[in-house]
Short mmCIF file of C-alpha atoms in Angstrom, two decimals:
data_model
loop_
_atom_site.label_atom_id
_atom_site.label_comp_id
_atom_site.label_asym_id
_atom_site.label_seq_id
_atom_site.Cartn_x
_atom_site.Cartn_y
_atom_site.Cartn_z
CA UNK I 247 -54.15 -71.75 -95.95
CA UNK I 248 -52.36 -68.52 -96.93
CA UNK I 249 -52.16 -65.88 -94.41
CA UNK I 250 -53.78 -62.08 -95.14
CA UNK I 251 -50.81 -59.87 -95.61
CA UNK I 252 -50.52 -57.33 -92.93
CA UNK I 253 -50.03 -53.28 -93.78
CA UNK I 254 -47.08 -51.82 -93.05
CA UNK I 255 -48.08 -49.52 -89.94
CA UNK I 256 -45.09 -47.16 -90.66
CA UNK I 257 -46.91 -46.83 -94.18
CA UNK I 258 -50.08 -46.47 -92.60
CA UNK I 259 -48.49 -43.70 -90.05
CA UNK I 260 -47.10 -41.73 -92.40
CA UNK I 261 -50.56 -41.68 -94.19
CA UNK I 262 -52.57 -40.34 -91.25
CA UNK I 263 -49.24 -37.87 -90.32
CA UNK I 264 -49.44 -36.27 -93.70
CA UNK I 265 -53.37 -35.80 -93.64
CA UNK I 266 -52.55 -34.45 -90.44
CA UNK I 267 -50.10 -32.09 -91.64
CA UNK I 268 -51.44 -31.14 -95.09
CA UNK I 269 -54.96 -31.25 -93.93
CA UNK I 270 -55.01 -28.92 -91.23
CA UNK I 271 -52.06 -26.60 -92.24
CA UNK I 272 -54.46 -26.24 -95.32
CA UNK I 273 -57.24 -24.98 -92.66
CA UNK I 274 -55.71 -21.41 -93.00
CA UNK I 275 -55.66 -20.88 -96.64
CA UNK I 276 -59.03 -22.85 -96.88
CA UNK I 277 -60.44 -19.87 -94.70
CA UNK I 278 -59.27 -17.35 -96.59
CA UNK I 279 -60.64 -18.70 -99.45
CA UNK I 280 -63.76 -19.18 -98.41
CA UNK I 281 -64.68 -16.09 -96.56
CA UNK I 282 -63.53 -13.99 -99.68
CA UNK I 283 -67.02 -14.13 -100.92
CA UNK I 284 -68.67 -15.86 -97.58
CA UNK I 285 -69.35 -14.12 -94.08
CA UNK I 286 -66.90 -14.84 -91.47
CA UNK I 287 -68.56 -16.03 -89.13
CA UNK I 288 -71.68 -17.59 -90.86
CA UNK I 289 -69.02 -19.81 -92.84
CA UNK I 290 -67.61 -20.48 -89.75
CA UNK I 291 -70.66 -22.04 -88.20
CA UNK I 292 -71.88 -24.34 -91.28
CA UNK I 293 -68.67 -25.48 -91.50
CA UNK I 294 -68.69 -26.68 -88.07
CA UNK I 295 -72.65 -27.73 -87.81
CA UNK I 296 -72.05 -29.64 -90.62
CA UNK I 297 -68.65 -31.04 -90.08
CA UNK I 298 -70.27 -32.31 -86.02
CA UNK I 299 -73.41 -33.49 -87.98
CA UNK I 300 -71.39 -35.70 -89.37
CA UNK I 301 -69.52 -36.59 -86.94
CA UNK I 302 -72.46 -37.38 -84.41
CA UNK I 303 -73.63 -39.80 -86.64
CA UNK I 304 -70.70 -41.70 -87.05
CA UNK I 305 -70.31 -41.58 -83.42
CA UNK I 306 -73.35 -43.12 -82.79
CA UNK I 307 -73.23 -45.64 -85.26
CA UNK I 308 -69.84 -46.61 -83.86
CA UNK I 309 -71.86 -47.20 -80.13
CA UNK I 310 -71.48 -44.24 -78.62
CA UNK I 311 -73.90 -42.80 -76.59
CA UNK I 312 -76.13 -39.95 -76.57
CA UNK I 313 -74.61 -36.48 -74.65
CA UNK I 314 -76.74 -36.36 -70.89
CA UNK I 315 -77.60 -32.49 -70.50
CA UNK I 316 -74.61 -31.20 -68.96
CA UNK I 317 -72.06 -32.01 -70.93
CA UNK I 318 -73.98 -30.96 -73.97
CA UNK I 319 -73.94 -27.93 -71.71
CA UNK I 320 -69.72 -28.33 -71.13
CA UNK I 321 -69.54 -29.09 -74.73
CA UNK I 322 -71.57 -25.69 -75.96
CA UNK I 323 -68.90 -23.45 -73.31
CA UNK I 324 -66.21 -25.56 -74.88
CA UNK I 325 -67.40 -24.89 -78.33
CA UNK I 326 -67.68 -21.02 -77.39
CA UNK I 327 -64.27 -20.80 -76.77
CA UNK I 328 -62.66 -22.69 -78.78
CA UNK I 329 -64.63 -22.51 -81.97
CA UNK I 330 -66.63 -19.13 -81.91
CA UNK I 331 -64.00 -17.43 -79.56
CA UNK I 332 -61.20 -19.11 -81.17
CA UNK I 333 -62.05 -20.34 -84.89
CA UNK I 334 -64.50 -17.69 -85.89
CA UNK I 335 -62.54 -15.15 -84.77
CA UNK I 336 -59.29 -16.30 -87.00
CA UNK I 337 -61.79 -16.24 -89.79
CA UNK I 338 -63.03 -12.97 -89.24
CA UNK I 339 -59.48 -11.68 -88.52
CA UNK I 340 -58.09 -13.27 -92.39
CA UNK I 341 -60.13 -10.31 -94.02
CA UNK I 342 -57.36 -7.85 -92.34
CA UNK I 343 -54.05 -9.86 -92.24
CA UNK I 344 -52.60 -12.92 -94.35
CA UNK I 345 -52.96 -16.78 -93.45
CA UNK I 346 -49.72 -17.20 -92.58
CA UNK I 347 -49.28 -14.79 -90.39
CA UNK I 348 -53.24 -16.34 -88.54
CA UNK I 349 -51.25 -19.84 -88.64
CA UNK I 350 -47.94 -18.67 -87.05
CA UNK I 351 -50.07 -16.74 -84.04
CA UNK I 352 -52.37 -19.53 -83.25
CA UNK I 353 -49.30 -21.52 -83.12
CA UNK I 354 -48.17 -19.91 -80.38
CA UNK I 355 -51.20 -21.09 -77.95
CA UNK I 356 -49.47 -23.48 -75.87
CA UNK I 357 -46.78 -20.30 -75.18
CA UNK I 358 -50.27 -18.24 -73.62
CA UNK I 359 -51.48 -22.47 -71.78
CA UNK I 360 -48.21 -22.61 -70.11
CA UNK I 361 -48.17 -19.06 -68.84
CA UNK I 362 -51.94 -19.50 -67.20
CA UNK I 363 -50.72 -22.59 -65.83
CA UNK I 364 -47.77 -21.01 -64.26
CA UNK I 365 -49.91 -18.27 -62.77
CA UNK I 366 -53.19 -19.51 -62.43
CA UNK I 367 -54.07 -21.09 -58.91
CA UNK I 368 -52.15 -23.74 -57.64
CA UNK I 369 -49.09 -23.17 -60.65
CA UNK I 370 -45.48 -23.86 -60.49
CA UNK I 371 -42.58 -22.28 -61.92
CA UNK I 372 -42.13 -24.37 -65.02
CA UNK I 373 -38.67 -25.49 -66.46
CA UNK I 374 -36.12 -24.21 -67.73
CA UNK I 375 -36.89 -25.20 -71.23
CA UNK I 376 -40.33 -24.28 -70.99
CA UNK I 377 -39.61 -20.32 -69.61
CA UNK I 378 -37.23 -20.03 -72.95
CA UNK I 379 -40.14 -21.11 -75.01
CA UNK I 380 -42.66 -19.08 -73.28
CA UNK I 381 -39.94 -16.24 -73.64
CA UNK I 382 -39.65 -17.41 -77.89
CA UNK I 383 -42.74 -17.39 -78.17
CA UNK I 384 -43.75 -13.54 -77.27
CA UNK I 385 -40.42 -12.40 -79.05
CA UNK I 386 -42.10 -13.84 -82.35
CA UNK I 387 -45.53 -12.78 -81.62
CA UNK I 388 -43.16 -9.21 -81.17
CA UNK I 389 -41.43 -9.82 -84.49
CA UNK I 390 -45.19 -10.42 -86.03
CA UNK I 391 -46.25 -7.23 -85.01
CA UNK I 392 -43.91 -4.83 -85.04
CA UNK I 393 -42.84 -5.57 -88.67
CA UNK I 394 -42.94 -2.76 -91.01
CA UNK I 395 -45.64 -2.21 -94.03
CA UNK I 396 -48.58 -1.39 -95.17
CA UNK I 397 -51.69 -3.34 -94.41
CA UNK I 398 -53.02 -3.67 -98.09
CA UNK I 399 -50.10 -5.88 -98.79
CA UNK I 400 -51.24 -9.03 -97.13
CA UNK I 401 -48.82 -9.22 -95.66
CA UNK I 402 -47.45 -6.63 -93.34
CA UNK I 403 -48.99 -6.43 -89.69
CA UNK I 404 -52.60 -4.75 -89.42
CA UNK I 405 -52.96 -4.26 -85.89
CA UNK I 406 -56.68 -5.10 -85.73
CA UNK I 407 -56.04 -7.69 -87.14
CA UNK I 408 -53.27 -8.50 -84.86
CA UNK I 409 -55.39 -7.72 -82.20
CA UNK I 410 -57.83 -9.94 -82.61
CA UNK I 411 -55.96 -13.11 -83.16
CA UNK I 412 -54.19 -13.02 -79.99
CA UNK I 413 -57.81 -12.73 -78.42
CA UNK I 414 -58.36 -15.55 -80.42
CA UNK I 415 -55.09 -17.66 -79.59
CA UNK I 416 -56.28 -17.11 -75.67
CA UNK I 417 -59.81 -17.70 -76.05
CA UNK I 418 -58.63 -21.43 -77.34
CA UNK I 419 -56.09 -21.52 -74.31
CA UNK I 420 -59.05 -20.91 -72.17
CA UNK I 421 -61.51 -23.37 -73.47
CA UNK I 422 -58.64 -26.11 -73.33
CA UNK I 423 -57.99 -25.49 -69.83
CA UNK I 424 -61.45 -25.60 -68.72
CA UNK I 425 -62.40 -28.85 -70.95
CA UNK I 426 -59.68 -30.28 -68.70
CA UNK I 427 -62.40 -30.50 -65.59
CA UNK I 428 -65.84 -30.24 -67.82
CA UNK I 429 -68.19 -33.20 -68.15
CA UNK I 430 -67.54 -34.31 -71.49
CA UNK I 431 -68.77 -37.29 -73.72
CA UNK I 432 -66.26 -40.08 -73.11
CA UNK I 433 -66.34 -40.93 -76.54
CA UNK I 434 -63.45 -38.69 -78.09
CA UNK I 435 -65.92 -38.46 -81.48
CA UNK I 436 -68.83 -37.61 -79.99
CA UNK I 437 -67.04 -35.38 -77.56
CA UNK I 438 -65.63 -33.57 -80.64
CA UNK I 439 -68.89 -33.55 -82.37
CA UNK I 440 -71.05 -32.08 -79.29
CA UNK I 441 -68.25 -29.20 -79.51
CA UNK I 442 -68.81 -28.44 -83.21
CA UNK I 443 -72.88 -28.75 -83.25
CA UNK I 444 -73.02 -26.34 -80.32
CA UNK I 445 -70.02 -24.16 -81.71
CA UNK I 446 -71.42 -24.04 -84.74
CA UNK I 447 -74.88 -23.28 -83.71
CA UNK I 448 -73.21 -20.41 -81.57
CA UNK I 449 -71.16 -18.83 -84.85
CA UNK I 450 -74.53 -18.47 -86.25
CA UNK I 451 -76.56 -16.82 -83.93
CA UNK I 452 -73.45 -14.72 -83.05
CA UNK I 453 -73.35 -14.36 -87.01
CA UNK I 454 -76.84 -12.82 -87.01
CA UNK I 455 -75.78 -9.71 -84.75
CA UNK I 456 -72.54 -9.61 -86.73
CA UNK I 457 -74.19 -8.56 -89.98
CA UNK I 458 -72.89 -11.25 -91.57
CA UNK I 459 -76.60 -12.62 -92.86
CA UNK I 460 -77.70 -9.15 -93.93
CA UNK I 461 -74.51 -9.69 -96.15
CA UNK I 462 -75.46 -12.77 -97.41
CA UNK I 463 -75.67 -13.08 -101.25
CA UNK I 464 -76.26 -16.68 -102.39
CA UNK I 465 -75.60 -15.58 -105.64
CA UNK I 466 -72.38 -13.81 -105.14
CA UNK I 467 -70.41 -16.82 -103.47
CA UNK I 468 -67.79 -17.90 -106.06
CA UNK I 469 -67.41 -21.48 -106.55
CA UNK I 470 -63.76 -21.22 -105.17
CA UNK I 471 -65.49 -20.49 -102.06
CA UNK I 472 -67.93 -22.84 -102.11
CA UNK I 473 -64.83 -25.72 -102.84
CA UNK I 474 -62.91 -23.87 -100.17
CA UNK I 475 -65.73 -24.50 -97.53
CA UNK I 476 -66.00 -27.88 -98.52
CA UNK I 477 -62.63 -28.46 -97.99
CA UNK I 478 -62.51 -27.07 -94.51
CA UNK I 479 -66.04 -29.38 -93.86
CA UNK I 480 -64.29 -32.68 -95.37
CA UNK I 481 -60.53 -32.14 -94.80
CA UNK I 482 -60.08 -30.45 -92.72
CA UNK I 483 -62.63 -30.98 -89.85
CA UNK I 484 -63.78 -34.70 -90.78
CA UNK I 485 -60.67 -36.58 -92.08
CA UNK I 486 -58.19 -34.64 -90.81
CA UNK I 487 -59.87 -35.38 -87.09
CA UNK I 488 -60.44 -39.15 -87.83
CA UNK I 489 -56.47 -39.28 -88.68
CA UNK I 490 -55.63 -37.66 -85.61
CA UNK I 491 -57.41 -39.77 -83.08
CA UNK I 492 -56.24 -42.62 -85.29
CA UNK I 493 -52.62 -41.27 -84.74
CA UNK I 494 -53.50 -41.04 -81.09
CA UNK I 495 -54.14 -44.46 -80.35
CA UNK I 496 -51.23 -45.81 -82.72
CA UNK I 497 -48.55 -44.10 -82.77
CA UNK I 498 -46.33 -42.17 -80.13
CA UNK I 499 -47.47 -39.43 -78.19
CA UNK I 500 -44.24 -36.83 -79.80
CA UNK I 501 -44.69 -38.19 -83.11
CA UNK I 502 -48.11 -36.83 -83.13
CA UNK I 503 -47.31 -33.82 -81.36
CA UNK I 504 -45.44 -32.38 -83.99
CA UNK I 505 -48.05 -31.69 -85.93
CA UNK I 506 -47.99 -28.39 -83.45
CA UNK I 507 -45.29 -27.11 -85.07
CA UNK I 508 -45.57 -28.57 -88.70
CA UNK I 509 -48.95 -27.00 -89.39
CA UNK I 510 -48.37 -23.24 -89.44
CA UNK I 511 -45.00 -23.85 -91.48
CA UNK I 512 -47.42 -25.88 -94.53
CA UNK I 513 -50.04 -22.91 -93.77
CA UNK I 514 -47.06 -20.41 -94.91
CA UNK I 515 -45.85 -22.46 -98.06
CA UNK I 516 -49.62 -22.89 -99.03
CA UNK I 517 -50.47 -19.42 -98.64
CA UNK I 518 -47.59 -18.84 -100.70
CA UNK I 519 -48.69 -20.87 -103.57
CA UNK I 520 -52.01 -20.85 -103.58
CA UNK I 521 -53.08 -17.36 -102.96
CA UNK I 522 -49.99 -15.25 -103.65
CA UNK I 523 -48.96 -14.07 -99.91
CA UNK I 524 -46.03 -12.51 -99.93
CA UNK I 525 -43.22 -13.62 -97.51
CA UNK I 526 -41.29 -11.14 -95.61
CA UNK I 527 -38.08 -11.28 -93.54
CA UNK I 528 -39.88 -10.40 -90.29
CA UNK I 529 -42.41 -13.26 -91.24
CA UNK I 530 -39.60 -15.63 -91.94
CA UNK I 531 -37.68 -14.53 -88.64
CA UNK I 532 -41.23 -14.59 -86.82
CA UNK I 533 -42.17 -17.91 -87.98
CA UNK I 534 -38.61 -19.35 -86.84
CA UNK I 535 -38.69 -18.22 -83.85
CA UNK I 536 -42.36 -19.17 -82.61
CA UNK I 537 -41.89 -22.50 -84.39
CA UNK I 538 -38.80 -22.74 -82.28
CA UNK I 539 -40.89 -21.79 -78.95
CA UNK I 540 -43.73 -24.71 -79.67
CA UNK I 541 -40.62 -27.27 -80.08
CA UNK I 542 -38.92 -26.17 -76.78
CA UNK I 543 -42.79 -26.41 -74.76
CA UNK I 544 -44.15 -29.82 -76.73
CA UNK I 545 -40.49 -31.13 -75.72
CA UNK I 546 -40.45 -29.39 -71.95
CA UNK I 547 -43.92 -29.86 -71.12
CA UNK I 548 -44.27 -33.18 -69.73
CA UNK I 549 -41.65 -32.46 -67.17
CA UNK I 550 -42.89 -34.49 -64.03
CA UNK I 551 -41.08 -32.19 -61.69
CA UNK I 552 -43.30 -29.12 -62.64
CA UNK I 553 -46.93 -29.08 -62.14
CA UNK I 554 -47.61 -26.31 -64.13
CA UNK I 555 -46.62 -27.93 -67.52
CA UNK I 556 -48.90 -30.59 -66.71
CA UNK I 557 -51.86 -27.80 -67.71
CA UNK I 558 -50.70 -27.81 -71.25
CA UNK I 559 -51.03 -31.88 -71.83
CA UNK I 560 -54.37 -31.27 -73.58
CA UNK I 561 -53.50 -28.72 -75.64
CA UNK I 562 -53.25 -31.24 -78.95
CA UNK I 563 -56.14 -33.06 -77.82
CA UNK I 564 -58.70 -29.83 -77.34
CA UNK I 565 -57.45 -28.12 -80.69
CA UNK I 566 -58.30 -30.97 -82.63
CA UNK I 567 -61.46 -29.46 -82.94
CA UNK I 568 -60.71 -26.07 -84.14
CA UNK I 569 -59.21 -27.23 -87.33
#
């Protein structure tokens, strides 16, 4: 009786690695598409709502069970942070300064997780390696800002803008750290999914008092947009998540790590092609230099001599959401 032939898992792999990569590096330019004739923060929350509709269901039909009340209640202070603090905020902060520049500041959370670690309660001094990326990482966030320009460019530094996305880049920090001890699903999908209904729910309502549905015109959204949005719902929250927990459970822990640093490098060469961002020096020097300070703390991290880095573990796992 002939045997079923097997697939190749390196093939397979490199398959979920590149939706991975492509997927979610893509989440950048997808938001600047979309919000160019879409509110911020009201595309921000269907994308979500939808994308952990979706999700939910799967969930469920794959056997998991139903949220109890608090960690619905974890999962909405989870979503808060990381999704309206966090996402909607990056969104909202693309109308003032280019993708890239978004992509290469968010990279730079685990630089602001390993400094609460180290001085939160009960933190360590952290390694060697992991003080030189901390130290890369705010000398690029410096490079970012301090570049010169002129804000109509797309490219120079806005300092809003700026501003905003380092609020942002800690409100995710924050929401990782505390999903670390919250009651949680223990289904990784529906876990995920509770975090984008209630996010999503939250960039709404927070919508409402933004303006952003007095803005609203149905009529005016461009179909780029509405392909954009799609793309973030689909992509980049739905198949780009199933590829990563996919990646979790079969292939190494670094290998999937790198993502961390691949993204906001294929968020630069994207918003390059696809929308015309121009590409500075500083941003070139910028984006070495923090991509240089996420490879030094995803390799330092997991240190067992340090406590501290043990506070940045999750960071992969939490921001799978955000994306």
């Amino acid at each position: 009786m002939p045997q079923k032939k097997k697939v190749n898992p390196v093939y397979v792999v490199g398959i979920a690695l590149l939706c991975v990569y492509l997927f979610w590096g893509g989440t950048y330019v997808g938001m600047k598409i979309a919000i160019e004739t879409m509110p911020p923060f009201l595309m921000a929350g269907v994308r979500f709502f939808a994308a952990g509709a979706v999700l939910y269901m799967i969930a469920r039909l794959s056997g998991a069970k139903r949220p109890a009340g608090r960690e619905w209640r974890s999962s909405a202070i989870v979503g808060a942070l990381l999704l309206l603090g966090g996402n909607g905020v990056v969104a909202w902060s693309e109308q003032r300064v280019s993708s890239s520049i978004a992509s290469l500041i968010v990279a730079a959370v685990p630089v602001w997780m390993m400094l609460m670690g180290w001085f939160g309660r009960g933190g360590k001094r952290p390694n060697t390696g992991v003080i030189a990326g901390i130290v890369l990482g705010l000398l690029g966030i410096a490079v970012l800002v301090f570049q010169p320009g002129k804000g109509d460019t797309g490219t120079a530094t806005d300092l809003i803008g700026i501003v905003t996305l380092l609020i942002a880049s800690i409100s995710w920090a924050v929401g990782s750290m505390y999903s670390r001890s919250a009651a949680m699903p223990d289904s990784p999908l529906m876990s995920t999914a509770a975090q984008m209904l209630t996010g999503g729910a939250l960039l709404m309502i927070f919508s409402y008092f933004t303006g952003d549905w007095s803005r609203l015109d149905i009529s005016g959204i461009s179909m780029r947009s509405y392909l954009a949005l799609g793309y973030l719902v689909v992509f980049g929250s739905i198949i780009g998540y199933t590829a990563y927990i996919w990646l979790l459970k079969n292939a190494d822990a670094s290998l999937v790590s790198t993502y961390a640093f691949v993204n906001p490098v294929v968020a630069v060469l994207l918003g390059w092609l696809l929308v015309g961002e121009q590409f500075t020096l500083n941003t070139l020097i910028a984006a070495v230099i923090i991509i240089a300070a996420v490879v030094l703390v995803t390799i330092f991290r997991g240190k067992p001599q340090q406590a501290a880095t043990q506070a940045a573990l999750d960071i992969q796992k939490q921001q799978r959401s955000v994306h």
